[in-house]
Coordinates of C-alpha atoms in Angstrom, one line a residue:
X1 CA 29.1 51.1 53.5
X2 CA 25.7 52.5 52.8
X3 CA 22.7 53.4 54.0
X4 CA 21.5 50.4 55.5
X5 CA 18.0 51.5 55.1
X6 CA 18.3 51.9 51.3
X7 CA 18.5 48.7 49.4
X8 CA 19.7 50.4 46.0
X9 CA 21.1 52.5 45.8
X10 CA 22.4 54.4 42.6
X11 CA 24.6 57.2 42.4
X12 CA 25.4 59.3 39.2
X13 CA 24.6 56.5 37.1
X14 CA 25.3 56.7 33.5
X15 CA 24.7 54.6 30.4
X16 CA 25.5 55.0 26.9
X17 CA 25.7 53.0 23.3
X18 CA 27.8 54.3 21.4
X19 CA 26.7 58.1 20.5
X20 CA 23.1 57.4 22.4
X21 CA 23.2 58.2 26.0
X22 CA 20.0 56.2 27.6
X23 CA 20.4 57.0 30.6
X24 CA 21.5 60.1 31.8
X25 CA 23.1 60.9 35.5
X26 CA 20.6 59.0 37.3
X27 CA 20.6 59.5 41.3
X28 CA 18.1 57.1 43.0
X29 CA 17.0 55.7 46.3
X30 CA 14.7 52.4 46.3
X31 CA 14.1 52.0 50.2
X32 CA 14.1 48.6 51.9
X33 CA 10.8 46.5 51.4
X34 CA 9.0 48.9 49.3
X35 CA 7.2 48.4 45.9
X36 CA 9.2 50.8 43.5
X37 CA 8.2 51.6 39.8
X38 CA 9.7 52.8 36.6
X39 CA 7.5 54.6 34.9
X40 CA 8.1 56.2 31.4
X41 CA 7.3 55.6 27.9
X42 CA 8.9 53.2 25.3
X43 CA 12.8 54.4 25.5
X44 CA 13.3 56.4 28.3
X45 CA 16.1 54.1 30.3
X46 CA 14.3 52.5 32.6
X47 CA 14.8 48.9 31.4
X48 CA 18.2 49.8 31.3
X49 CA 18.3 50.7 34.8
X50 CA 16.8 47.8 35.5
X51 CA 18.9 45.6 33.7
X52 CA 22.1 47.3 34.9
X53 CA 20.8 46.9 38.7
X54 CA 20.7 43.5 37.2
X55 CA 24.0 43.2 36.4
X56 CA 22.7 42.3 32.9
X57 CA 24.4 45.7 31.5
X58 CA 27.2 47.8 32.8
X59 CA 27.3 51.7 33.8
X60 CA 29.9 53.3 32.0
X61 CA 29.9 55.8 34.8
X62 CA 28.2 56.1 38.4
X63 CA 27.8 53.6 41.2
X64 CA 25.3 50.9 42.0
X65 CA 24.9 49.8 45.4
X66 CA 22.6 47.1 47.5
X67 CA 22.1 47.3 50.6
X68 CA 25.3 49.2 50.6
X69 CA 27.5 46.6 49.1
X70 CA 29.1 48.1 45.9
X71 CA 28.0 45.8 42.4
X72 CA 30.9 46.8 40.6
X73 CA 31.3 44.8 37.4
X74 CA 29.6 42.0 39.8
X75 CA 27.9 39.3 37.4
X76 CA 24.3 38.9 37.3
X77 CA 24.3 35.7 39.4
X78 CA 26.7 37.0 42.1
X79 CA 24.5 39.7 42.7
X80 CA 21.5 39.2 45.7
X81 CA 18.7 39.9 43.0
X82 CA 16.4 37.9 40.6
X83 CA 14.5 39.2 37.4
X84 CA 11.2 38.3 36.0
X85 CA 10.8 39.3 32.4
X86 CA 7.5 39.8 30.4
X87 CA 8.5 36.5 28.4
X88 CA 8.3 34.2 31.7
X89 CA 11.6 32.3 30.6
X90 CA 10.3 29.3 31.3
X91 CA 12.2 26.1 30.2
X92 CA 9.3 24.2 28.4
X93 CA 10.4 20.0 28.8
X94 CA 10.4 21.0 32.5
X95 CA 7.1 20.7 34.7
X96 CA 6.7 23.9 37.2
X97 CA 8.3 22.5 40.4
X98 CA 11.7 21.7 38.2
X99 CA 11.3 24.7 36.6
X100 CA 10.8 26.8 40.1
X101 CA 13.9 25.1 41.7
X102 CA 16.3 25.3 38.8
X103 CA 18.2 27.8 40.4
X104 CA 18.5 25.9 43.4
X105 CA 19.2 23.2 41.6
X106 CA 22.5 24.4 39.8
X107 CA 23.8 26.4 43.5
X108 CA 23.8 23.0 44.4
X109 CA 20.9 23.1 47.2
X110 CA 20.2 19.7 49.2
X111 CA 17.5 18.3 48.1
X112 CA 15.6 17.8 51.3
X113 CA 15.6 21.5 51.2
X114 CA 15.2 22.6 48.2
X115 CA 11.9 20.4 48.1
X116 CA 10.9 22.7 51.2
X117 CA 12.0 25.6 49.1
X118 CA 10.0 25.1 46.0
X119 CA 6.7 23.8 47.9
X120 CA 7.0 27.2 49.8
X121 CA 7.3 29.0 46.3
X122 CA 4.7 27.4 44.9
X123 CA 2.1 27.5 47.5
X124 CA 3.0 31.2 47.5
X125 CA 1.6 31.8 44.2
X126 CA -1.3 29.6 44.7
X127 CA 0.4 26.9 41.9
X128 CA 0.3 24.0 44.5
X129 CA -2.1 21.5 42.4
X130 CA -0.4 22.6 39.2
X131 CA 3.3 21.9 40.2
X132 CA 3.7 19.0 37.8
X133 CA 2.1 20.3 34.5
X134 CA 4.3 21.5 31.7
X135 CA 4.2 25.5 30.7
X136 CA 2.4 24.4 27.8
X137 CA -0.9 23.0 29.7
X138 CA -0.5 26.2 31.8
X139 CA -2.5 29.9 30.7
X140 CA -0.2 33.1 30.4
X141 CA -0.9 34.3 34.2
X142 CA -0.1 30.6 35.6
X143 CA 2.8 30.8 33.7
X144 CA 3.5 34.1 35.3
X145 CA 3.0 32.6 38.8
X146 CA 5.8 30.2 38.2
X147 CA 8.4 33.1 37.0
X148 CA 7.4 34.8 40.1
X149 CA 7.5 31.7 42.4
X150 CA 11.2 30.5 40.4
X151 CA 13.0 33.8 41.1
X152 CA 10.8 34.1 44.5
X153 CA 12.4 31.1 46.0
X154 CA 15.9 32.2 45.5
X155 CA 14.7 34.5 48.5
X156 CA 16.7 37.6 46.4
X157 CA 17.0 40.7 48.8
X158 CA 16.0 42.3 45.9
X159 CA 13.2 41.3 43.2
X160 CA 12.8 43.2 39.8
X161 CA 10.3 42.9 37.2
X162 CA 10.6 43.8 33.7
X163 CA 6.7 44.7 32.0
X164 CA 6.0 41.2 33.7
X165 CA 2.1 41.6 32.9
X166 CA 2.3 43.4 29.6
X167 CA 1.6 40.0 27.8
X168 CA -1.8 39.5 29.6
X169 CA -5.0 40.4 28.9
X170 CA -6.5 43.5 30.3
X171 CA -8.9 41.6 32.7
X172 CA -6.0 39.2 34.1
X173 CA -3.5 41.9 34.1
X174 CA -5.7 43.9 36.9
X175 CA -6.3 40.6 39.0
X176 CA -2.1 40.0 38.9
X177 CA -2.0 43.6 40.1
X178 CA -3.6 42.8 42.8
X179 CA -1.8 39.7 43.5
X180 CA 1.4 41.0 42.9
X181 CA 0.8 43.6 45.7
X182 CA 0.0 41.1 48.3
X183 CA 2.5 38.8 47.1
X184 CA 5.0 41.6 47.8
X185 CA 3.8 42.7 51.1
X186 CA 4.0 38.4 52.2
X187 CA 7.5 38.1 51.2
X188 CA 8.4 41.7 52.6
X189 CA 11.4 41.9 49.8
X190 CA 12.1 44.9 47.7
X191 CA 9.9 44.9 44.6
X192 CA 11.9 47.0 41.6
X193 CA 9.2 47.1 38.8
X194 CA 9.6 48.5 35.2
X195 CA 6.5 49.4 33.9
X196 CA 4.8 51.9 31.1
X197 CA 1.4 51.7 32.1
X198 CA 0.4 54.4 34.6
X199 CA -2.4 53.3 36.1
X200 CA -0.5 49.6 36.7
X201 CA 2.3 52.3 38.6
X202 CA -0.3 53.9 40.2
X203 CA -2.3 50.9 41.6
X204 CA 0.8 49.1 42.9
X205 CA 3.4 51.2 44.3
X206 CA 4.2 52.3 47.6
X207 CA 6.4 55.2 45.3
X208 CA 7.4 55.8 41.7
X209 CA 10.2 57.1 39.6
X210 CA 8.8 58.7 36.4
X211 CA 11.7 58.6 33.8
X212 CA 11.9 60.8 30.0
X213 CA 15.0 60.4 27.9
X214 CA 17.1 59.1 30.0
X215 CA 16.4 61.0 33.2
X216 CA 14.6 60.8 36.3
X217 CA 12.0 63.7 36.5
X218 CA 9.9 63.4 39.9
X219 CA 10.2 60.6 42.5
X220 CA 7.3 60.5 45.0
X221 CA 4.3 58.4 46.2
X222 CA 1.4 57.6 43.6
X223 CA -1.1 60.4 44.7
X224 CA 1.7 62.9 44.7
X225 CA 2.8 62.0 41.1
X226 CA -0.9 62.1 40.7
X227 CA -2.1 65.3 42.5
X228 CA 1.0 67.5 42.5
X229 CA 3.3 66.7 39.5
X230 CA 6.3 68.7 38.6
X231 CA 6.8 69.4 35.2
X232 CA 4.2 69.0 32.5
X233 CA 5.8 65.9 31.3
X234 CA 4.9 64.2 34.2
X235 CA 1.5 65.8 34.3
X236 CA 0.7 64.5 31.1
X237 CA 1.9 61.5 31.5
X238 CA 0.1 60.5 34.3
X239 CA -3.4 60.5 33.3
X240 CA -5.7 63.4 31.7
X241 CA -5.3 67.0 32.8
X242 CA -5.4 70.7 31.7
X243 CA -3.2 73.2 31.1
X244 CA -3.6 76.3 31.8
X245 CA -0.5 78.8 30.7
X246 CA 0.4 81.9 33.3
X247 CA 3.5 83.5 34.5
X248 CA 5.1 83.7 37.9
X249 CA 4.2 86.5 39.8
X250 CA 6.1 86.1 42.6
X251 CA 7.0 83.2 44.8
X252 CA 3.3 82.5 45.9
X253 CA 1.2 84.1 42.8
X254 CA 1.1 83.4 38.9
X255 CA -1.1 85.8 36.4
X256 CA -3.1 83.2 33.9
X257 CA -3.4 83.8 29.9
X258 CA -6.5 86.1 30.7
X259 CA -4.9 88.2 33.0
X260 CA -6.7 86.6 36.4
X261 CA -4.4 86.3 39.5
X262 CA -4.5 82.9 41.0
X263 CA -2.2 82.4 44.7
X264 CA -0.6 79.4 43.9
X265 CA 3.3 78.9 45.3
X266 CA 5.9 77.9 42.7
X267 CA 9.7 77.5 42.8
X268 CA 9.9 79.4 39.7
X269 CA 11.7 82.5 38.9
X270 CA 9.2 85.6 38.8
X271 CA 8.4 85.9 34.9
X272 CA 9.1 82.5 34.0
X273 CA 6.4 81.0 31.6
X274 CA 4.8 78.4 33.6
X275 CA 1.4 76.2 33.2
X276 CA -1.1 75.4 35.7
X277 CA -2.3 72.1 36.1
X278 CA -5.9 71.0 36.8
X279 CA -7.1 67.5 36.7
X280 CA -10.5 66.8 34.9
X281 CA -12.4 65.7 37.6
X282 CA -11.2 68.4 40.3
X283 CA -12.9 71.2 38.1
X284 CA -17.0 71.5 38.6
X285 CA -19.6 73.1 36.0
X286 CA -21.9 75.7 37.7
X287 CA -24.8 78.2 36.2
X288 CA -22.5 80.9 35.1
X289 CA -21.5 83.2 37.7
X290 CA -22.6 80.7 40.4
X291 CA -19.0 79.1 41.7
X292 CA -18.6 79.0 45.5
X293 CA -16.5 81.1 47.7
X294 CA -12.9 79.8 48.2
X295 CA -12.6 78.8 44.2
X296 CA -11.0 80.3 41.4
X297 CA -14.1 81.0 38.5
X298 CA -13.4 80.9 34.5
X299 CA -16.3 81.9 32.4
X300 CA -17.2 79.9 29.4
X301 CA -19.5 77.8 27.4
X302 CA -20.0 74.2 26.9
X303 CA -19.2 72.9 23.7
X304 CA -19.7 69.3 24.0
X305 CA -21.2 66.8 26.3
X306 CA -20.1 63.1 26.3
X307 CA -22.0 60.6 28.8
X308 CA -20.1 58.0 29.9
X309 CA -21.7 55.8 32.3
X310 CA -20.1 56.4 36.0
X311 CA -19.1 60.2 34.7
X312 CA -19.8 63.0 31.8
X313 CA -17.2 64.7 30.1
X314 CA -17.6 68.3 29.3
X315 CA -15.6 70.2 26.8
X316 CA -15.8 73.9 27.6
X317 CA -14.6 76.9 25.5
X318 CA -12.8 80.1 28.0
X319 CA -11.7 82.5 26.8
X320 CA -8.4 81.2 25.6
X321 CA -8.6 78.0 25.6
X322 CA -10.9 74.8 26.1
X323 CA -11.3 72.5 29.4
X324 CA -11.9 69.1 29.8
X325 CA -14.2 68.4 32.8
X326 CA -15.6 65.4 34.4
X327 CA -18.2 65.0 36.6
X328 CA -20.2 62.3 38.3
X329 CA -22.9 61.1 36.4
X330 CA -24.8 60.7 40.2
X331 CA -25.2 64.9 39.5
X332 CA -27.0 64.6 36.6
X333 CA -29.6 67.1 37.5
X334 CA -27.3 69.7 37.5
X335 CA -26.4 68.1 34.1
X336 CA -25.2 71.4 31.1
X337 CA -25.8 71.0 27.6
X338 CA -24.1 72.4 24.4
X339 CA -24.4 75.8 24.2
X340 CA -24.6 76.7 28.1
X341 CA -22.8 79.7 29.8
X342 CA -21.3 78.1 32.7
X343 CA -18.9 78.7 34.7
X344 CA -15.8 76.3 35.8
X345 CA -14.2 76.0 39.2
X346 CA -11.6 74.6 41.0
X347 CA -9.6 75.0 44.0
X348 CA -6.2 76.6 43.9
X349 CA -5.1 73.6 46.0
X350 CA -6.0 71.0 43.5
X351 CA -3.3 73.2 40.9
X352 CA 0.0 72.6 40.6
X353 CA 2.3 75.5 39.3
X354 CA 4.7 72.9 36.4
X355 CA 7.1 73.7 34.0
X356 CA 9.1 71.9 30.7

């Protein structure tokens, strides 16, 4: 038996069609009672994983466990999961309590408490004065509630969700967000969530899994995907940054394009061509020549200025390349304009050393 404290667990996990592999020796984690996320773009093999975790697809090599318990070629409803898909699923001639305890209904559930069930499911999602409309007299995120609240009340050890907000609007989408959160932290379940939208990743999960062709590339919490990403894939995915190319020095120094040292640690073998990654928003514009102590300086000049309400956006040209910096708009008397010699700062512990 497994890890008791792990509640998937997958092992080597392999997936092809026919010639295609989509996902590629995946070794993965997901912790008891966490929010967990997929993250990748269209194709990458995390619907897949999902979907095998499901039981809805097979490995063709590797092992899938939950909660230690082995899934074999288990089917889908012998396994203790449920899925919520982005299409809801919902079965339209049925009102929402029969559609929430459908499930119960075919294990064969007394009624006394499968009534007890659904109310409970329901009221969960807030769906309580709605439980005898029809999906049709229902809006796309009510309809969500009752695909949450139908493979809720199955009480699944494990819950996954498959893009179950892409189909909302963006205002809606950010209120389920939040919702889903909570909902996850009531029911204290493992939430398993497939999702291509970073900042839905970022907002919701306790830690995420960020997945390119086929394979898992950096597992850690939100502000570590965030602040300290590993390769430049997962940089770039994540939200804006720069890159600034170097080599490795040695095992706690890289030499940037322009020749400037910067003490940085890295992995990386001395001489490797590496990048340096700087978010937007952790570099600051200064008069040239005027960046504090304790910072690493590039001199340059501004090339463009964009204001955008809470921020502004800076382009700046150095000497081998351009930056993209943002800044609060609150310092706008310190505001530069095209044309300015500035100079950019940031500190070495806001970089991360990536390569790929």
């Amino acid at each position: 038996m497994g890890d008791k404290g792990v509640a998937v667990g997958l092992s080597g996990v392999v997936k092809r069609f026919g010639d295609v592999t989509a996902v590629d020796n995946l070794d993965l984690d997901i912790r008891d009672g966490e929010f967990f996320s997929l993250l990748g773009p269209s194709g990458c093999g995390k619907t897949t994983t999902l979907r095998m975790i499901a039981g809805l697809e097979l490995p063709t090599a590797g092992s899938i466990q939950i909660h230690g318990e082995e899934m074999g070629i288990r089917p889908p409803n012998k396994r203790p999961v449920n899925t919520v898909f982005q299409s809801y699923a919902l079965f339209p001639h049925m009102n929402v309590a029969r559609n929430v305890g459908f499930g119960l209904e075919m294990r064969k559930v007394d009624k006394a408490e499968r009534e007890t069930l659904v109310s409970w499911a329901i009221d969960l999602v807030e769906m309580g004065e709605m439980a005898h409309r029809k999906p049709a007299q229902l809006s796309g995120g009510q309809q969500q509630r009752v695909a949450l609240a139908r493979a809720l009340v199955n009480r699944p050890e494990v819950l996954l969700l498959d893009e179950p907000l892409g189909a909302l609007d963006l205002k809606l989408r950010q209120q389920m967000q939040h919702e889903l959160k909570e909902l996850q932290r009531e029911v204290g379940i493992t939430f398993v969530y497939v999702t291509h939208d970073q900042e839905e990743a970022v907002t919701m999960s306790d830690r995420i899994g960020v997945m390119h062709d086929g394979r898992l590339l950096q597992v850690d919490s939100p502000e570590r995907i965030y602040e300290h990403p590993t390769t430049r894939f997962v940089a770039d995915f994540i939200g804006q940054t720069n890159f600034l190319e170097a080599t490795v020095a040695s095992a706690d120094e890289v030499v940037l394009a322009n020749g400037d040292r910067l003490r940085l640690s890295t992995d990386h073998d001395g001489g490797a061509a590496v990048a340096v990654t700087v978010r937007p928003e952790r570099l600051t514009v200064h008069g040239r020549g005027e960046a504090p102590g304790g910072t690493h300086g590039l001199d340059g000049v501004v090339d463009s200025v964009v204001y955008m309400g809470n921020a502004i956006n800076y382009t700046i040209s150095v000497d081998w390349m351009h930056l993209e910096v943002r800044c609060p708009a609150t310092l706008a008397g310190d505001r530069k304009y095209e044309g300015d010699e500035v100079t950019v700062s940031f500190d070495p512990d806001h970089a991360s050393v990536v390569i790929g």
